Short mmCIF file of C-alpha atoms in Angstrom, two decimals:
data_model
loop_
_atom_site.label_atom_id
_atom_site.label_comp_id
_atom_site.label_asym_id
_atom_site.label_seq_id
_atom_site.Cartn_x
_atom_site.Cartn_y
_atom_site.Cartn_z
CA UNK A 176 5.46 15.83 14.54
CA UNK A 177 7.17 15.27 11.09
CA UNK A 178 7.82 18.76 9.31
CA UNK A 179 8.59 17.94 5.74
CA UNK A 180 10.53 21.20 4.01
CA UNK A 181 10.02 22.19 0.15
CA UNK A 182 11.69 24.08 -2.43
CA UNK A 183 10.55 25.00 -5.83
CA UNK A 184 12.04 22.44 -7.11
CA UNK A 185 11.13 20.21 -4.32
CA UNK A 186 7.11 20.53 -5.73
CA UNK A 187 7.89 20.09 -8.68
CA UNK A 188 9.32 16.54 -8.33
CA UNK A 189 7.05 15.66 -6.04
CA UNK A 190 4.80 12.46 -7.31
CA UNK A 191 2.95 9.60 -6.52
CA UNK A 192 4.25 5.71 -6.78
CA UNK A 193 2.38 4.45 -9.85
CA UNK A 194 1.05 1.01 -8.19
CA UNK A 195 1.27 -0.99 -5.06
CA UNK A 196 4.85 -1.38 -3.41
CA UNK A 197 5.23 -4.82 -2.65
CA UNK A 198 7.36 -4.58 0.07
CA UNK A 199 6.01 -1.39 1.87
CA UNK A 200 2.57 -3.48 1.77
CA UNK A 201 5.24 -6.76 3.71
CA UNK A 202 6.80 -4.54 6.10
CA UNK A 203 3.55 -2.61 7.19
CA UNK A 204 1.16 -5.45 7.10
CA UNK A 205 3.65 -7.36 9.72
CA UNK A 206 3.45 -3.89 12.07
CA UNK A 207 -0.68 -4.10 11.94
CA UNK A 208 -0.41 -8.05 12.08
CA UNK A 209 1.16 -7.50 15.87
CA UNK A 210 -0.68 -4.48 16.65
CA UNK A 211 -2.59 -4.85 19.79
CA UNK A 212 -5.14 -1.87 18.52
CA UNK A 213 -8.56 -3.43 17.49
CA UNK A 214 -9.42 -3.01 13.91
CA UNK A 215 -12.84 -4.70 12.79
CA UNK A 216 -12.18 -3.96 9.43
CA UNK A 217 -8.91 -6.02 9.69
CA UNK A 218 -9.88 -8.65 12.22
CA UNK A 219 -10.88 -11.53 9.54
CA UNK A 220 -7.39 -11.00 7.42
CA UNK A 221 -5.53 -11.09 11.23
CA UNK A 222 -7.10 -14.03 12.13
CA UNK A 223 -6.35 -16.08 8.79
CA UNK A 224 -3.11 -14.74 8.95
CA UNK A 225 -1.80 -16.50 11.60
CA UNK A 226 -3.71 -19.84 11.15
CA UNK A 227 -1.95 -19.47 7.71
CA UNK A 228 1.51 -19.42 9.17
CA UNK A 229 0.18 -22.34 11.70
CA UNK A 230 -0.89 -24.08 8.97
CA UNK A 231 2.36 -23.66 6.78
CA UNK A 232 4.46 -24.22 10.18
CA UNK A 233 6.13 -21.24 9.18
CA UNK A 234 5.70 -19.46 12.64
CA UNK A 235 8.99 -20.86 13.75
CA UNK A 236 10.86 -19.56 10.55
CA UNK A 237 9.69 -15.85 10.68
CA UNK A 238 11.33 -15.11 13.88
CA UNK A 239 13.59 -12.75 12.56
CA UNK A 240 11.44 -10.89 10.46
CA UNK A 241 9.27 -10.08 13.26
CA UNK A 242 11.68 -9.04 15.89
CA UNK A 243 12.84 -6.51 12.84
CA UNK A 244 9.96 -5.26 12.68
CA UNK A 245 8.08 -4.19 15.87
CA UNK A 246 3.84 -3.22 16.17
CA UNK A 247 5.39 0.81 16.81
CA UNK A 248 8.17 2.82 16.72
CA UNK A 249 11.12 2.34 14.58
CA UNK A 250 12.22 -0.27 12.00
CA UNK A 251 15.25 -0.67 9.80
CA UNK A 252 15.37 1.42 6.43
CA UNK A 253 17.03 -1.33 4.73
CA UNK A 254 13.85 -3.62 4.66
CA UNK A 255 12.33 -1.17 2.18
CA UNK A 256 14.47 -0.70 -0.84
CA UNK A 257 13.67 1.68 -3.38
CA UNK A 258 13.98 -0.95 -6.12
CA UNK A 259 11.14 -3.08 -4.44
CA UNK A 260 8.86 -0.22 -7.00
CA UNK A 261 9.88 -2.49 -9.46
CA UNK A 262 8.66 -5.36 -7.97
CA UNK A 263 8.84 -8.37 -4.65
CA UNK A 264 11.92 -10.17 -6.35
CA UNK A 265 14.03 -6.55 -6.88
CA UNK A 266 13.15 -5.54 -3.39
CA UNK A 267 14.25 -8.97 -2.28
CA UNK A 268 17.37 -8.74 -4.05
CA UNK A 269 18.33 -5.22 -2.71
CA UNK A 270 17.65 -6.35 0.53
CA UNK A 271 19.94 -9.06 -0.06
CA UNK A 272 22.38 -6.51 -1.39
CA UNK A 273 22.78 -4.20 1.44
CA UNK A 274 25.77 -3.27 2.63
CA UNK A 275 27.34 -4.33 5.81
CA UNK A 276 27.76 -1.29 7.63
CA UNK A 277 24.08 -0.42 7.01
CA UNK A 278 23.05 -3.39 8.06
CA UNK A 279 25.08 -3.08 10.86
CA UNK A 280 23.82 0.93 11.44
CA UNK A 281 20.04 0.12 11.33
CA UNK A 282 20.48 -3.18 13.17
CA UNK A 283 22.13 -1.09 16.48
CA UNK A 284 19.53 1.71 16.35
CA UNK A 285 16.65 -1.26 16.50
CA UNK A 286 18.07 -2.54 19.39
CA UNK A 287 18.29 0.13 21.33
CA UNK A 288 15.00 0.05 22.36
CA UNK A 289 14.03 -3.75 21.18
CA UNK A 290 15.29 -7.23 22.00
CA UNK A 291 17.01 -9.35 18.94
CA UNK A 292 17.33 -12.60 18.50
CA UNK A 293 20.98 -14.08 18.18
CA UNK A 294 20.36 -14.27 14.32
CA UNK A 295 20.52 -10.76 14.66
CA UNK A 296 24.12 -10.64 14.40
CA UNK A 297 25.08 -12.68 11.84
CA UNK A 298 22.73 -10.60 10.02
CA UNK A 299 24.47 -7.17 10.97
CA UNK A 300 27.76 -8.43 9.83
CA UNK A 301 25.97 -8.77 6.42
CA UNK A 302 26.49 -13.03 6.00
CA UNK A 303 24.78 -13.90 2.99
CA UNK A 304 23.09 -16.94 4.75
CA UNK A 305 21.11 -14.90 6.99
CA UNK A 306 20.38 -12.44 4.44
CA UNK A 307 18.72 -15.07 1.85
CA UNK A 308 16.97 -17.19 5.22
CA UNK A 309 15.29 -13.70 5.74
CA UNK A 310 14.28 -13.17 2.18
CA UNK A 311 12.79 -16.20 1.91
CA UNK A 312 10.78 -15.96 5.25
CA UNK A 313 9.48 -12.56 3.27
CA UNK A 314 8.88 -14.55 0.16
CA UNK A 315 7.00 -16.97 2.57
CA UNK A 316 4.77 -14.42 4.53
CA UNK A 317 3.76 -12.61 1.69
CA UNK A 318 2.54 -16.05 0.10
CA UNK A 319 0.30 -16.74 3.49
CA UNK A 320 -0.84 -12.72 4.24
CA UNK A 321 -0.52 -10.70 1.06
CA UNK A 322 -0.94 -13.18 -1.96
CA UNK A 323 -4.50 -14.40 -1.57
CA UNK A 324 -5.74 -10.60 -1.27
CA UNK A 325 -3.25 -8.32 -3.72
CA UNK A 326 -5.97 -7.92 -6.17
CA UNK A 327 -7.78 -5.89 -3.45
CA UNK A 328 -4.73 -4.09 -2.15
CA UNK A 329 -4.12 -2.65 -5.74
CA UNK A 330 -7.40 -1.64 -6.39
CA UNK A 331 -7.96 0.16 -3.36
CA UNK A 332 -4.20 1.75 -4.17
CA UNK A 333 -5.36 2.48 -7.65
CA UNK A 334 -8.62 3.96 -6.18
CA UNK A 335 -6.22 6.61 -4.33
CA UNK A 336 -3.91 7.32 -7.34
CA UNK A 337 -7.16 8.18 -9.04
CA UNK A 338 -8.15 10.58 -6.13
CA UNK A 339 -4.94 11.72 -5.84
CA UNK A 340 -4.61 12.68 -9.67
CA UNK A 341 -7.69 14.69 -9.65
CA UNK A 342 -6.46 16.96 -7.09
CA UNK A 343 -3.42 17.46 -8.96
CA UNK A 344 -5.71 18.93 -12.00
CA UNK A 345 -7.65 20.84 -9.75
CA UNK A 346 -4.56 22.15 -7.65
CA UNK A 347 -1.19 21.57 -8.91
CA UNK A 348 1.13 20.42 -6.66
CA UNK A 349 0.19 22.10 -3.92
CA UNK A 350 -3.27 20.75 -4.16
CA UNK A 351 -2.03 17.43 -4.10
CA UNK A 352 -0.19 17.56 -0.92
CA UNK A 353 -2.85 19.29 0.95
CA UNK A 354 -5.76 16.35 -0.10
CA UNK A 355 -3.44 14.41 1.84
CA UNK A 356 -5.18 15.74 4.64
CA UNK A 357 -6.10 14.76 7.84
CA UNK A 358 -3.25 12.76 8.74
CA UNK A 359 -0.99 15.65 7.11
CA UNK A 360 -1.56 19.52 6.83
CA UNK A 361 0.49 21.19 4.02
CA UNK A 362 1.39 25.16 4.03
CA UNK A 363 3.34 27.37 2.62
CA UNK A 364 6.15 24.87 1.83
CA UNK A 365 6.05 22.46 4.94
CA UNK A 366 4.14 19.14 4.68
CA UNK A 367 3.58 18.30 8.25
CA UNK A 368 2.49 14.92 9.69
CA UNK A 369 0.32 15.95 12.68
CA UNK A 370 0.88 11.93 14.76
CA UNK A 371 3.88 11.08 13.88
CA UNK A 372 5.53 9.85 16.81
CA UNK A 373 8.76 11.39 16.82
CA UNK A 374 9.67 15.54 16.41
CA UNK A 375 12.33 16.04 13.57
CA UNK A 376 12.56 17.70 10.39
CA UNK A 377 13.49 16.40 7.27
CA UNK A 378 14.58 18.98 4.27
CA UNK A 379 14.31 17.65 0.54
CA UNK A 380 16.79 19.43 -0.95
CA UNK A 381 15.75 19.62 -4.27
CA UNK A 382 14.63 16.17 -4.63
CA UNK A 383 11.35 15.83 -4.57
CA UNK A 384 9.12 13.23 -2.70
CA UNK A 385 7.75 10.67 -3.01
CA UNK A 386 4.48 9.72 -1.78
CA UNK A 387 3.73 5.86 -1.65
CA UNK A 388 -0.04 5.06 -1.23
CA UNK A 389 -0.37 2.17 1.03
CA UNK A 390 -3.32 -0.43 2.20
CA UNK A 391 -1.82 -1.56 5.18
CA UNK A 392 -0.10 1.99 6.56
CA UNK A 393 -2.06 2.51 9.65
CA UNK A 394 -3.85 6.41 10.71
CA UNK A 395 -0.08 7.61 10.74
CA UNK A 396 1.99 8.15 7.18
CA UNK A 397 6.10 6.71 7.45
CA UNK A 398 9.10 8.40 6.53
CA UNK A 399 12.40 6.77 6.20
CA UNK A 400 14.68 7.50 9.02
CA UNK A 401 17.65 7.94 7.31
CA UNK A 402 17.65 11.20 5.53
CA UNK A 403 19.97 10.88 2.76
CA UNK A 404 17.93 8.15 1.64
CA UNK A 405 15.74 9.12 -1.60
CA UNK A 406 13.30 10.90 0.54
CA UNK A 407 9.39 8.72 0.80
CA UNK A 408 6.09 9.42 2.41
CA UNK A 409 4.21 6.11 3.25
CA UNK A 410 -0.09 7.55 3.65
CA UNK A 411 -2.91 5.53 4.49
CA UNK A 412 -5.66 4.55 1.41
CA UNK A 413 -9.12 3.60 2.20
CA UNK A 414 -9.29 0.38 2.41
CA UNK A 415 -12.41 -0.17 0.91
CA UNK A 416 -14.28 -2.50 3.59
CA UNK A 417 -11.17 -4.45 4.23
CA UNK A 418 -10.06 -7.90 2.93
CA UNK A 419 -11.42 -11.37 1.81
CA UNK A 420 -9.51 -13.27 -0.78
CA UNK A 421 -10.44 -12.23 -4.22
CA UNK A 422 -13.49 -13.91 -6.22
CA UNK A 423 -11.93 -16.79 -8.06
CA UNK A 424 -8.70 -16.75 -6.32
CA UNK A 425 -6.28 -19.68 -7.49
CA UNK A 426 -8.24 -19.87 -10.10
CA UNK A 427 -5.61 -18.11 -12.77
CA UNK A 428 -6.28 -15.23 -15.28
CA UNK A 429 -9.69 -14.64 -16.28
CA UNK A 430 -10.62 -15.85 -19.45
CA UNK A 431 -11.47 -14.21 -22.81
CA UNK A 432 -15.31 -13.58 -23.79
CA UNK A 433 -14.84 -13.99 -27.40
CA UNK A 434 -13.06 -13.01 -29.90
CA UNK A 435 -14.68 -9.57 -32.07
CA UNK A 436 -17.86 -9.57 -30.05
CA UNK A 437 -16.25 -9.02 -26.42
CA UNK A 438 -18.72 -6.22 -25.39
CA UNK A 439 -21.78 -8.08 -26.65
CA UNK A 440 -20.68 -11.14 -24.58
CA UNK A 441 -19.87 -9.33 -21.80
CA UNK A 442 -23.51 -7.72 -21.98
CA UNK A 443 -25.09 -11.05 -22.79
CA UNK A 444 -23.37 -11.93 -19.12
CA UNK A 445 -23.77 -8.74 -17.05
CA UNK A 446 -26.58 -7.37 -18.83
CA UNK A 447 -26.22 -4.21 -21.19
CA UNK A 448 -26.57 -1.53 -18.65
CA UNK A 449 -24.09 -3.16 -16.06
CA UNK A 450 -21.73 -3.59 -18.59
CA UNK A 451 -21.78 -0.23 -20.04
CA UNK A 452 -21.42 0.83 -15.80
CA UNK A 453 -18.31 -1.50 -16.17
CA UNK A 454 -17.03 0.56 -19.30
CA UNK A 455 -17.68 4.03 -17.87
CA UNK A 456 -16.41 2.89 -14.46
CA UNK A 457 -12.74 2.62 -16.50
CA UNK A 458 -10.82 5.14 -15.68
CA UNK A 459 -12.88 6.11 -12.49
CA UNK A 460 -15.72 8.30 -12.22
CA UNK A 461 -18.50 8.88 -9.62
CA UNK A 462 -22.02 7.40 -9.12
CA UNK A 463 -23.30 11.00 -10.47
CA UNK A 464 -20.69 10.52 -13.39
CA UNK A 465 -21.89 7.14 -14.39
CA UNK A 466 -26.04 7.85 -13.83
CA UNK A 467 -25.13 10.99 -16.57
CA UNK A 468 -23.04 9.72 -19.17
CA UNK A 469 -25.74 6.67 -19.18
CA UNK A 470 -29.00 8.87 -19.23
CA UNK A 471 -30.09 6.37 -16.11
CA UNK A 472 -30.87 7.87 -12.39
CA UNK A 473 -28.56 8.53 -9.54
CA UNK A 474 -30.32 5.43 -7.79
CA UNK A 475 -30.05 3.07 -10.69
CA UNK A 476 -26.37 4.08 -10.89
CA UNK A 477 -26.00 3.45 -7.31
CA UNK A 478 -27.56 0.03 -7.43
CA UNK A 479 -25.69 -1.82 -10.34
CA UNK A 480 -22.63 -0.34 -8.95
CA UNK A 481 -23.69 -2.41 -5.91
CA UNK A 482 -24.08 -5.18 -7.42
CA UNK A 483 -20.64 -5.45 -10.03
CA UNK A 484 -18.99 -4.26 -5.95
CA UNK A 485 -20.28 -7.08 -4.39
CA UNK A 486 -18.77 -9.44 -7.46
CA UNK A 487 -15.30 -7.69 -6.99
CA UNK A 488 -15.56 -6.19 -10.02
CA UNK A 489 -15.41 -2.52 -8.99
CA UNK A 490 -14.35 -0.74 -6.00
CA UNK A 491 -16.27 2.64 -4.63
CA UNK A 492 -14.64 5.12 -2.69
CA UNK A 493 -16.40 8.27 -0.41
CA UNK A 494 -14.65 11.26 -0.71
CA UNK A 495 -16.57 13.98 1.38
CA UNK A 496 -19.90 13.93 -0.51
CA UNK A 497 -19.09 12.13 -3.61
CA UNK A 498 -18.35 8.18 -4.05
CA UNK A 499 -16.11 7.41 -6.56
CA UNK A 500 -16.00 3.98 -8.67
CA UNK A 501 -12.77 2.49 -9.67
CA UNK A 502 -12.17 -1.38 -11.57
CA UNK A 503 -10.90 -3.53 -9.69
CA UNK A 504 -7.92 -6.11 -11.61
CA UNK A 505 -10.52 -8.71 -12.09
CA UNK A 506 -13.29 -6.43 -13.85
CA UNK A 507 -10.38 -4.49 -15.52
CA UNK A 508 -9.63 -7.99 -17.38
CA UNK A 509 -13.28 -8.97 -17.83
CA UNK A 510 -13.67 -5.53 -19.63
CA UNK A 511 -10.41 -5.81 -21.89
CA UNK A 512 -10.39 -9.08 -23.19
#
């Protein structure tokens, strides 16, 4: 178990990452990508995975990446900057930037209890070679297993932040750690992680956490080993009914409806009702929500929600007896321009 310690202060910095990480999403898809554990939801994106790499004959070139970063148990903290919040290319460059004897501390705890591959030490005495050959293998991965399908990822991310934000309003701080539950329990100050598959304790001192929603964290939320790192909490989302590449993929940014009559084009396409669902749908609300500011039934709701879902235009979310609608990127950008 994972006991997480909080001062007053602690709570109060406590927040949650405002999209995506790009590099969390890497690091934890290539854990689920070699996990043994059989995941229908995740069986399709698994399998085009790896004919992807086939296909690119990239299988040979991500060696390294995957000995770093084994189906359980630990991997090195250094693979997940803090800049990567900013985006892939920052992470990548951080990563790039890493010290020596970090490299050379995470790198010795891995193999303690995993077998490297010779590029392994090159890359603990920090040469820059092996440093940019593994950023590009991430740069290459996430092209094959994470680019065809980020739309979906930061939906069903944004479709947590949403959740998560309400329980803020309704419970401060507090509340916000304990709808983090069941994977966590929170009480009186200590945020525990009930799986987690080591016991230690990690104390904030005064500051804060950081909780990063994730699509690809499996039943169990991460924690960076090193605690004088700025202190994280990796959590599970929904993840909505799983992957398939988004609708229109390739295809570049959607384009305008129109210029001063962008509604009334967008209802001429969708219909009136569906696109006022698309409008209400916003900022997220639930099927209840939608069928009242609309003056339509719970039912009708339910089924034009259905249908802009099945067009990746929305996603819906259960949350105990409620389902909760969120845009996806795609219907955010049919609504706005």
């Amino acid at each position: 178990m994972l006991r997480i310690f909080f001062s007053s202060k602690d709570i109060a910095r406590t927040r949650v990452a405002a999209a995506a990480d790009p590099i969390w999403e890497l690091i934890l898809s290539l854990h689920m990508l070699q996990s043994r554990t059989h995941d229908p939801v995740m069986s399709g994106w698994r399998r085009d995975v790896y004919r992807g790499l086939r296909r690119e004959n990239l299988a040979g070139q991500q060696r390294l990446l995957f000995a770093l970063n084994p189906p359980r148990g630990y991997f090195p903290d250094f693979l997940t900057p803090v800049q990567s919040s900013q985006g892939l290319e920052a992470g990548l460059d951080a990563i790039r930037s890493t010290p020596a004897r970090l490299l050379h501390h995470d790198l010795s705890v891995l193999a303690t209890e995993n077998a490297l591959p010779g590029s392994a030490h090159p890359l603990a005495r920090g040469e820059p070679e092996v440093l940019r050959h593994l950023t590009d293998s991430m740069r290459q991965y996430q092209s094959v297993a994470l680019g065809p399908y980020w739309d979906r990822v930061e939906a069903a991310v944004e479709a947590d932040r949403i959740r998560r934000a309400r329980a803020l309003l309704d419970g401060g701080a507090e509340g916000l750690l304990a709808s983090l539950r069941p994977a966590v329990r929170y009480s009186a100050g200590v945020l525990e992680v009930l799986d987690y598959p080591y016991s230690r304790e990690l104390h904030l001192g005064d500051r804060g956490l950081t909780l990063i929603p994730s699509f690809f964290c499996s039943r169990t939320p991460v924690a960076l080993f090193d605690p004088d790192l700025p202190p994280v909490l990796v959590y599970p989302v929904d993840r909505l009914g799983g992957l398939t590449p988004a609708p229109g993929e390739g295809a570049g940014p959607a384009p305008a409806v129109g210029q001063g009559s962008g509604r009334e084009a967008l209802a001429a396409l969708l219909g009136r009702t569906r696109a006022n669902v698309l409008e209400v749908v916003d900022e997220g609300c639930s099927t209840g929500e939608v069928a009242r500011r609309l003056h339509i039934s719970p039912a009708a709701a339910s089924q034009h929600a259905t249908v802009l879902r099945n067009a990746g235009l929305l996603v819906s979310q259960r949350d105990r007896n409620t389902v909760r609608h969120t845009l996806t990127p795609l219907g955010r950008a049919m609504l706005h321009q």
